[in-house]
Coordinates of C-alpha atoms (C1' of nucleotides) in Angstrom, one line a residue:
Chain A
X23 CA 13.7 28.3 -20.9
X24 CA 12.1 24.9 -19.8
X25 CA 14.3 25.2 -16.1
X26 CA 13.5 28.6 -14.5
X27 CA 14.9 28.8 -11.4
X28 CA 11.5 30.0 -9.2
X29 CA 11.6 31.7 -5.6
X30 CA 10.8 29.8 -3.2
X31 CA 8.9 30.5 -0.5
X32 CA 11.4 32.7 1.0
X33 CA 11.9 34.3 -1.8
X34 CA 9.0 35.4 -2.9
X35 CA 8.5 36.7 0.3
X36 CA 11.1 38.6 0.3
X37 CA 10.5 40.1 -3.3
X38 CA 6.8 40.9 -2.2
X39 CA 7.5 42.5 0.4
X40 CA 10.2 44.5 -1.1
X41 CA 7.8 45.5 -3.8
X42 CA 4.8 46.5 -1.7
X43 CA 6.6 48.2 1.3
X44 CA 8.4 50.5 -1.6
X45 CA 5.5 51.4 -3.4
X46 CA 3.5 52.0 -0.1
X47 CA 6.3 53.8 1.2
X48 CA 6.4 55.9 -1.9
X49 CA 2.6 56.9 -1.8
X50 CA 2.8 57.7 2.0
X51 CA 5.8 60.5 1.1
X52 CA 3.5 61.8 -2.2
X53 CA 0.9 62.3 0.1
X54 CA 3.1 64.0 2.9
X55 CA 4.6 66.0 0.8
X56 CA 1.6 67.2 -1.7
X57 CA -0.1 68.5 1.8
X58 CA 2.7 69.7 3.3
X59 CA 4.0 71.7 0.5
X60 CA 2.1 71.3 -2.8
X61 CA 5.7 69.1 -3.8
X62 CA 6.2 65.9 -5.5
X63 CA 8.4 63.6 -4.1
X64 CA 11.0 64.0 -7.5
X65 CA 11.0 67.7 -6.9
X66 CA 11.9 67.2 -3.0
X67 CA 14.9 64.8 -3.8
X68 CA 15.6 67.4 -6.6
X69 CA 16.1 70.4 -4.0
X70 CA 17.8 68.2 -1.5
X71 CA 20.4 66.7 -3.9
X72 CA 21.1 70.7 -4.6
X73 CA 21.2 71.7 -1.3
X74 CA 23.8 69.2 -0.5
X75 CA 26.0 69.9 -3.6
X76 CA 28.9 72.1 -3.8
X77 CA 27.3 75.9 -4.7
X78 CA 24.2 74.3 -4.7
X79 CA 24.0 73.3 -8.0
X80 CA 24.2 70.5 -10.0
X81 CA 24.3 69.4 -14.1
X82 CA 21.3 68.2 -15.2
X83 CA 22.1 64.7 -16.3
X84 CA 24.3 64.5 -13.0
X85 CA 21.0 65.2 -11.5
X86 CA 18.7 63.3 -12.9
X87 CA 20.7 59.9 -12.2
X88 CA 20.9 60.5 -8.7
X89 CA 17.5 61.4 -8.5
X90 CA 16.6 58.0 -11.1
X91 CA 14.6 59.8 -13.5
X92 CA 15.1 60.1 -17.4
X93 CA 16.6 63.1 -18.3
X94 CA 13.4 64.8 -20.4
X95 CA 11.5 64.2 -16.1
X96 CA 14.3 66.1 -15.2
X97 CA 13.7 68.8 -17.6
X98 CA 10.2 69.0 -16.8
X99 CA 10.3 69.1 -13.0
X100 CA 13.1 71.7 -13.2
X101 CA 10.5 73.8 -15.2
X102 CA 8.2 73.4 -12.4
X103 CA 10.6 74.3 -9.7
X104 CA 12.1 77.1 -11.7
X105 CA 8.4 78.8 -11.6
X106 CA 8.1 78.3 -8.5
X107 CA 11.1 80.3 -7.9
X108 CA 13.2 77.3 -6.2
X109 CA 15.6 77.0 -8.5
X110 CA 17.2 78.6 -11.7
X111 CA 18.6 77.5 -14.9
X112 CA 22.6 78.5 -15.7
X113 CA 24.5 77.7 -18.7
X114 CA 27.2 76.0 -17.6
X115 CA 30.9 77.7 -18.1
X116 CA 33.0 75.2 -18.3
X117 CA 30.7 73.2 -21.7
X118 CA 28.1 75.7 -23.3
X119 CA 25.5 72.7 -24.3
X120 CA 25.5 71.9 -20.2
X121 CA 22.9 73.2 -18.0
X122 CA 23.6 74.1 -14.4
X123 CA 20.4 73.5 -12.3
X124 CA 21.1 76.1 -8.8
X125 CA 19.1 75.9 -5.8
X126 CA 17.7 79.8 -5.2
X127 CA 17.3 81.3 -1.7
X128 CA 13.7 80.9 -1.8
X129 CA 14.8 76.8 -2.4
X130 CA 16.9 76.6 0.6
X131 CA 14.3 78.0 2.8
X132 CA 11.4 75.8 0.9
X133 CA 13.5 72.3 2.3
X134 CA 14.4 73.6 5.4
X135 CA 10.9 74.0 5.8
X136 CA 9.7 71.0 4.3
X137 CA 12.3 68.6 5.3
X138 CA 11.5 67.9 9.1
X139 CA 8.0 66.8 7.9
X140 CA 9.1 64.4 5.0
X141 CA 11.9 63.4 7.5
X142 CA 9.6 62.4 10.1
X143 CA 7.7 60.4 7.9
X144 CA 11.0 58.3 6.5
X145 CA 12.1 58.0 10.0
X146 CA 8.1 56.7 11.5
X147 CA 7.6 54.1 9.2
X148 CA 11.1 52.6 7.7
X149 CA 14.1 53.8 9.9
X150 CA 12.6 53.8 13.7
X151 CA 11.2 49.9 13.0
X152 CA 14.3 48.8 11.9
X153 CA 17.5 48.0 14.6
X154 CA 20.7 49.0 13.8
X155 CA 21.9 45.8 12.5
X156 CA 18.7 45.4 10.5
X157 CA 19.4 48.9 9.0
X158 CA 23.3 48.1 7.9
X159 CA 22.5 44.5 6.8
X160 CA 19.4 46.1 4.5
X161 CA 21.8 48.9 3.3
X162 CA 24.6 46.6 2.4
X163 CA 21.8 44.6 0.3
X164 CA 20.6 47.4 -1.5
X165 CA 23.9 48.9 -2.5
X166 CA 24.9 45.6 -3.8
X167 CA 21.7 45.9 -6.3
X168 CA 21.9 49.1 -6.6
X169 CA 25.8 49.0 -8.0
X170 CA 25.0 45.8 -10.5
X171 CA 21.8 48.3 -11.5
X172 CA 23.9 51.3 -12.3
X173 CA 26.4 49.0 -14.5
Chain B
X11 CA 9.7 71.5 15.1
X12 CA 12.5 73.3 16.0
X13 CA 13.9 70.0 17.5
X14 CA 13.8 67.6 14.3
X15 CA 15.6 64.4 14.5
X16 CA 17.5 64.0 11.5
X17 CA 18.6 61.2 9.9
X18 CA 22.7 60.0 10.9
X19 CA 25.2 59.0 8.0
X20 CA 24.0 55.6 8.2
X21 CA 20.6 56.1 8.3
X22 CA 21.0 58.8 5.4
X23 CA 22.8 56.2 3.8
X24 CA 20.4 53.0 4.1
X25 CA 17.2 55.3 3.1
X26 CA 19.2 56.6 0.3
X27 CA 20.7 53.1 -1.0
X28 CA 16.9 52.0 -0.4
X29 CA 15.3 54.6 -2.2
X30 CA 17.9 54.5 -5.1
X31 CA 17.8 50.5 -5.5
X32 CA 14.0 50.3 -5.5
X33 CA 13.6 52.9 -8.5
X34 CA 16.1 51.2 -10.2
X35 CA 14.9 48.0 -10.1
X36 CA 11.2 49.4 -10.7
X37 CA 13.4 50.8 -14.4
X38 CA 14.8 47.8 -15.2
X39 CA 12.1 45.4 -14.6
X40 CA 9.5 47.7 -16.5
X41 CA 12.5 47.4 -19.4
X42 CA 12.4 44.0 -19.2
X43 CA 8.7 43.5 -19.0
X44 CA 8.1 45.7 -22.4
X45 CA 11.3 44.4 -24.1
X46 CA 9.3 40.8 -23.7
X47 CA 5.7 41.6 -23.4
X48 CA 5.1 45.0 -23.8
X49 CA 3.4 44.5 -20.5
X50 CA 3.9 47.5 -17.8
X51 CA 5.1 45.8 -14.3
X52 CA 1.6 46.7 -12.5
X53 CA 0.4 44.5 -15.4
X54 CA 2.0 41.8 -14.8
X55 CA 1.5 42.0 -10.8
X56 CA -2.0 41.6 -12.0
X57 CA -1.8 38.9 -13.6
X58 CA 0.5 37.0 -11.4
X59 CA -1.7 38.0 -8.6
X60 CA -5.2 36.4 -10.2
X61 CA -2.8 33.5 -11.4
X62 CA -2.7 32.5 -7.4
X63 CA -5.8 33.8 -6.6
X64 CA -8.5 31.2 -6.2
X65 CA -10.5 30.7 -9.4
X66 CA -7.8 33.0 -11.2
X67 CA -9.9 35.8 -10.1
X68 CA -10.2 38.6 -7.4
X69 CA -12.0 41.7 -6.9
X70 CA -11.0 45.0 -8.1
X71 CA -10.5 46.5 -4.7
X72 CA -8.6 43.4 -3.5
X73 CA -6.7 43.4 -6.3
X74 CA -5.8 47.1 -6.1
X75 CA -4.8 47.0 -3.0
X76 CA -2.5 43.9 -3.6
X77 CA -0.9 45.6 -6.3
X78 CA -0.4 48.9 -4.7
X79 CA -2.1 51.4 -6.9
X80 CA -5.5 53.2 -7.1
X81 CA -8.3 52.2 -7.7
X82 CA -8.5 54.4 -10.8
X83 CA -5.6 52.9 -12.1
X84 CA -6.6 49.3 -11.5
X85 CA -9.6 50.4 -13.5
X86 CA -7.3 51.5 -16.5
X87 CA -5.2 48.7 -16.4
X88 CA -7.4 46.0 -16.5
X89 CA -9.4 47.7 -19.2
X90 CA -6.1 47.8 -20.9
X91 CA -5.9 43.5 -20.3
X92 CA -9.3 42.9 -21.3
X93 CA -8.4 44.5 -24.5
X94 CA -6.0 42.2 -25.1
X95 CA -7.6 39.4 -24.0
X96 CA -5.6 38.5 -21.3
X97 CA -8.3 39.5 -18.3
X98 CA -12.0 39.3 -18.1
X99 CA -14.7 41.2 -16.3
X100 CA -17.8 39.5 -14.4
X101 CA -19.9 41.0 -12.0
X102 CA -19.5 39.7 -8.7
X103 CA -22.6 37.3 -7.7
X104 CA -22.8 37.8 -4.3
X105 CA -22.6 41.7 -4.5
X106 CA -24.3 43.4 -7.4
X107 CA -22.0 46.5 -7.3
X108 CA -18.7 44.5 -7.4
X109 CA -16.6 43.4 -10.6
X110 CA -14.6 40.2 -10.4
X111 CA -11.1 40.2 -12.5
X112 CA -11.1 36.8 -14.1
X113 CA -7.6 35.8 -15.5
X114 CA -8.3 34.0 -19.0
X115 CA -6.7 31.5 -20.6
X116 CA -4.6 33.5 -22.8
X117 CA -3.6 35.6 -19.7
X118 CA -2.7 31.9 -18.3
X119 CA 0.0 31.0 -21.0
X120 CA 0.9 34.4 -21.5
X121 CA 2.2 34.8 -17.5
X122 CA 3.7 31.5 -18.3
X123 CA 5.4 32.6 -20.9
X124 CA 6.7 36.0 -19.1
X125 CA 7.5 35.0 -15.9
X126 CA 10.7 33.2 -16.3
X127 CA 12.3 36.2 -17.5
X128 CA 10.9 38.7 -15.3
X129 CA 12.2 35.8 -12.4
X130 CA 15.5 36.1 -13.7
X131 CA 15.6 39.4 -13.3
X132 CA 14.5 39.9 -9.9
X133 CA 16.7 37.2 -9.0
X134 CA 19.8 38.3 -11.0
X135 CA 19.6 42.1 -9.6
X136 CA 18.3 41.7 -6.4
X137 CA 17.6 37.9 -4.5
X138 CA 20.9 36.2 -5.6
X139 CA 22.7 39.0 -4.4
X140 CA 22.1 38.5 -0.8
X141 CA 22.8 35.8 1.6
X142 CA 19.9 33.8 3.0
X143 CA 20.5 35.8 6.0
X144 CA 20.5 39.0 4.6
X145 CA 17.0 37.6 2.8
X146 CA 15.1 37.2 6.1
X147 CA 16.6 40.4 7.5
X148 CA 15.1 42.4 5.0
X149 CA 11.8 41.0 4.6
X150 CA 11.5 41.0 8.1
X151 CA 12.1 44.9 8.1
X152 CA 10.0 45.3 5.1
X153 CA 7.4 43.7 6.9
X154 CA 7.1 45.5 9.6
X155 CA 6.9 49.0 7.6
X156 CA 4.5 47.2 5.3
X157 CA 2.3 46.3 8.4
X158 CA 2.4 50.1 9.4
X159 CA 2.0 51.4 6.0
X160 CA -1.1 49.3 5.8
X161 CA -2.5 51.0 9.2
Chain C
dA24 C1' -40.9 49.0 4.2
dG25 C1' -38.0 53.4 4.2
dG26 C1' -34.1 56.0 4.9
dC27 C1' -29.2 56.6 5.2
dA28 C1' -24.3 56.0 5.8
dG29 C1' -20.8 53.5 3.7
dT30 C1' -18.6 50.6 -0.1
dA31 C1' -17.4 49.3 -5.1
dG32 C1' -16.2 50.8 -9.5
dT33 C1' -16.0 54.1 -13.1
dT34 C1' -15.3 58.5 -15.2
dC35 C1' -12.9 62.6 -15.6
dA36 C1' -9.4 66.3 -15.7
dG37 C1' -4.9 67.3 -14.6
dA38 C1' -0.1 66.2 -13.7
dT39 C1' 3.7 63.4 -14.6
dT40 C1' 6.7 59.9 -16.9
dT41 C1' 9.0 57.7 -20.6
dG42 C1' 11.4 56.9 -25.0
dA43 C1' 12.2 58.6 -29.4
dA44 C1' 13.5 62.3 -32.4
dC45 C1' 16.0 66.3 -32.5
dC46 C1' 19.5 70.2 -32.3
dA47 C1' 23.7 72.0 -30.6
dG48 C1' 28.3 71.9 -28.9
dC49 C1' 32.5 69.1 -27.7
dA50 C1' 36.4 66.1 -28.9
dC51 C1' 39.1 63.4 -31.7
dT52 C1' 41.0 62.2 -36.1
dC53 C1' 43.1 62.8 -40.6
Chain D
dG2 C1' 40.4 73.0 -39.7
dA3 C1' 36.6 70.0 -41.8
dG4 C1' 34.4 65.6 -40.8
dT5 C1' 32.5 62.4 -37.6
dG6 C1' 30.7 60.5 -33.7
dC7 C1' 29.2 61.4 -28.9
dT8 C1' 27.2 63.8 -25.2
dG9 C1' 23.8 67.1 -23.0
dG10 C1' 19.3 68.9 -23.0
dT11 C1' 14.9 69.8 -24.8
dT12 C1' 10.7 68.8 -27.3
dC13 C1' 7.0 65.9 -28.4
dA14 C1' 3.4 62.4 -28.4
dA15 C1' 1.6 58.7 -26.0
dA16 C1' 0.7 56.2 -21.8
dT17 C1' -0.2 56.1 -17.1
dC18 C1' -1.2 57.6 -12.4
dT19 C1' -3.8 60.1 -8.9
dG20 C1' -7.7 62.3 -6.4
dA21 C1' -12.1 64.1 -6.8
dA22 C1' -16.7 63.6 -8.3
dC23 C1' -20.4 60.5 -9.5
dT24 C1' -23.5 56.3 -9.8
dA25 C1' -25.2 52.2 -8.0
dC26 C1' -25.8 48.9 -4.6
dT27 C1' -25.4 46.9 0.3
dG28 C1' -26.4 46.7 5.1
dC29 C1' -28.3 48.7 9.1
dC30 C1' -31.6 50.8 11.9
dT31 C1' -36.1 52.2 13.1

DNA sequence: AGGCAGTAGTTCAGATTTGAACCAGCACTC
DNA sequence: GAGTGCTGGTTCAAATCTGAACTACTGCCT
């Protein structure tokens, strides 16, 4: 415990502006998508993650760790979209203690309405400032984390 | 809006792998944080921030926007450290209305005590992961959404 | 001085998140 | 085919976050 091995300056650079840019970033799409829509950003990736799946549906746990929320945020949000008419619960067929979360008609046409705003948004302040190379090299750095993160 | 530009596989990609990595990282550091502490992260940005501050102390609006949350929550939180003695309040001599955050001793030796392990972690998941190069390309990118985010 | 717009913090209600406890169904063993 | 351990989801209580009032003080402007 006695040699911790600090950031440097570079580092903690780094790290801090990670941290803040994220969390910025993250209140900037809340805030989009509240006026825009009345949606959270959870319940957004939620219907996108659907709409991109085959049938448009998707098993809740399958769900909720692409989306990286715990399973009972999951269960909560999909409440909320379900009265909202976006989405609706099936049992699934194939294992009767699965859940099948499936986007409704009234979901598809929610994103495509939505989406063009919230993409704007991702595209003004992170992708459009960033060159290609900046963009790969970022991705490739992230996906290294990301994979040690997911085990 | 008929015309939106949407995002190519590897932009898709690189916001995905960003938003994905920074919510898992945000999990596993709050894990780590309680595991040791049972300090939430923003807690702990607060005290590492007033640790570098000058004085060990900042104002609350300062502060919150340091840390990136509202000032609502800045309000809860530190009431949260004074309770446990790690933070105290003082009003702000130069301006009547203001409150200055004042890092106490105890909030001193318990950052030292908390920070190596919270290092680590940063550094295991995420800063010892990428090349130096990779290092300044990122925070260079962060810093320019950062800059944007901050108007 | 007196008034007034703007800033600093707090309070409050409402929404959301999390982990722990829980129930049910699957899958594997003996 | 009963027993056992695991997995999938939900429920629950507690903690936290946010934006919208609200109060108090500052800094100008006249």
């Amino acid at each position: 415990m006695t040699d911790t091995a600090w950031l440097d300056e570079t580092e903690m650079a780094a790290w801090r502006a990670f941290l803040s840019t994220s969390h910025l970033l993250e209140r900037r799409i809340e805030e989009q998508l509240k006026a825009a829509a009345g949606l959270t950003h959870p319940q957004y990736e939620v219907l996108a993650r659907l709409a991109d799946a085959p049938d448009r549906q998707m098993r809740m746990t399958e769900l909720a760790k692409g989306v990286v929320v715990s399973k009972s945020a999951l269960t909560y949000q999909i409440g909320q979209l379900e009265k909202a008419g976006l989405v609706e619960r099936t049992t699934c067929p194939s294992d009767e203690r699965g859940v099948l979360a499936v986007l409704t008609d009234a979901g598809v046409r929610c994103l495509e309405r939505v989406a063009p705003g919230h993409v704007e948004v991702v595209r003004a302040y992170l992708i459009d400032r960033m060159t290609r190379g900046e963009l790969e090299t970022m991705t490739a750095a992230m996906r290294k984390t990301e994979q040690a993160l997911r085990q």
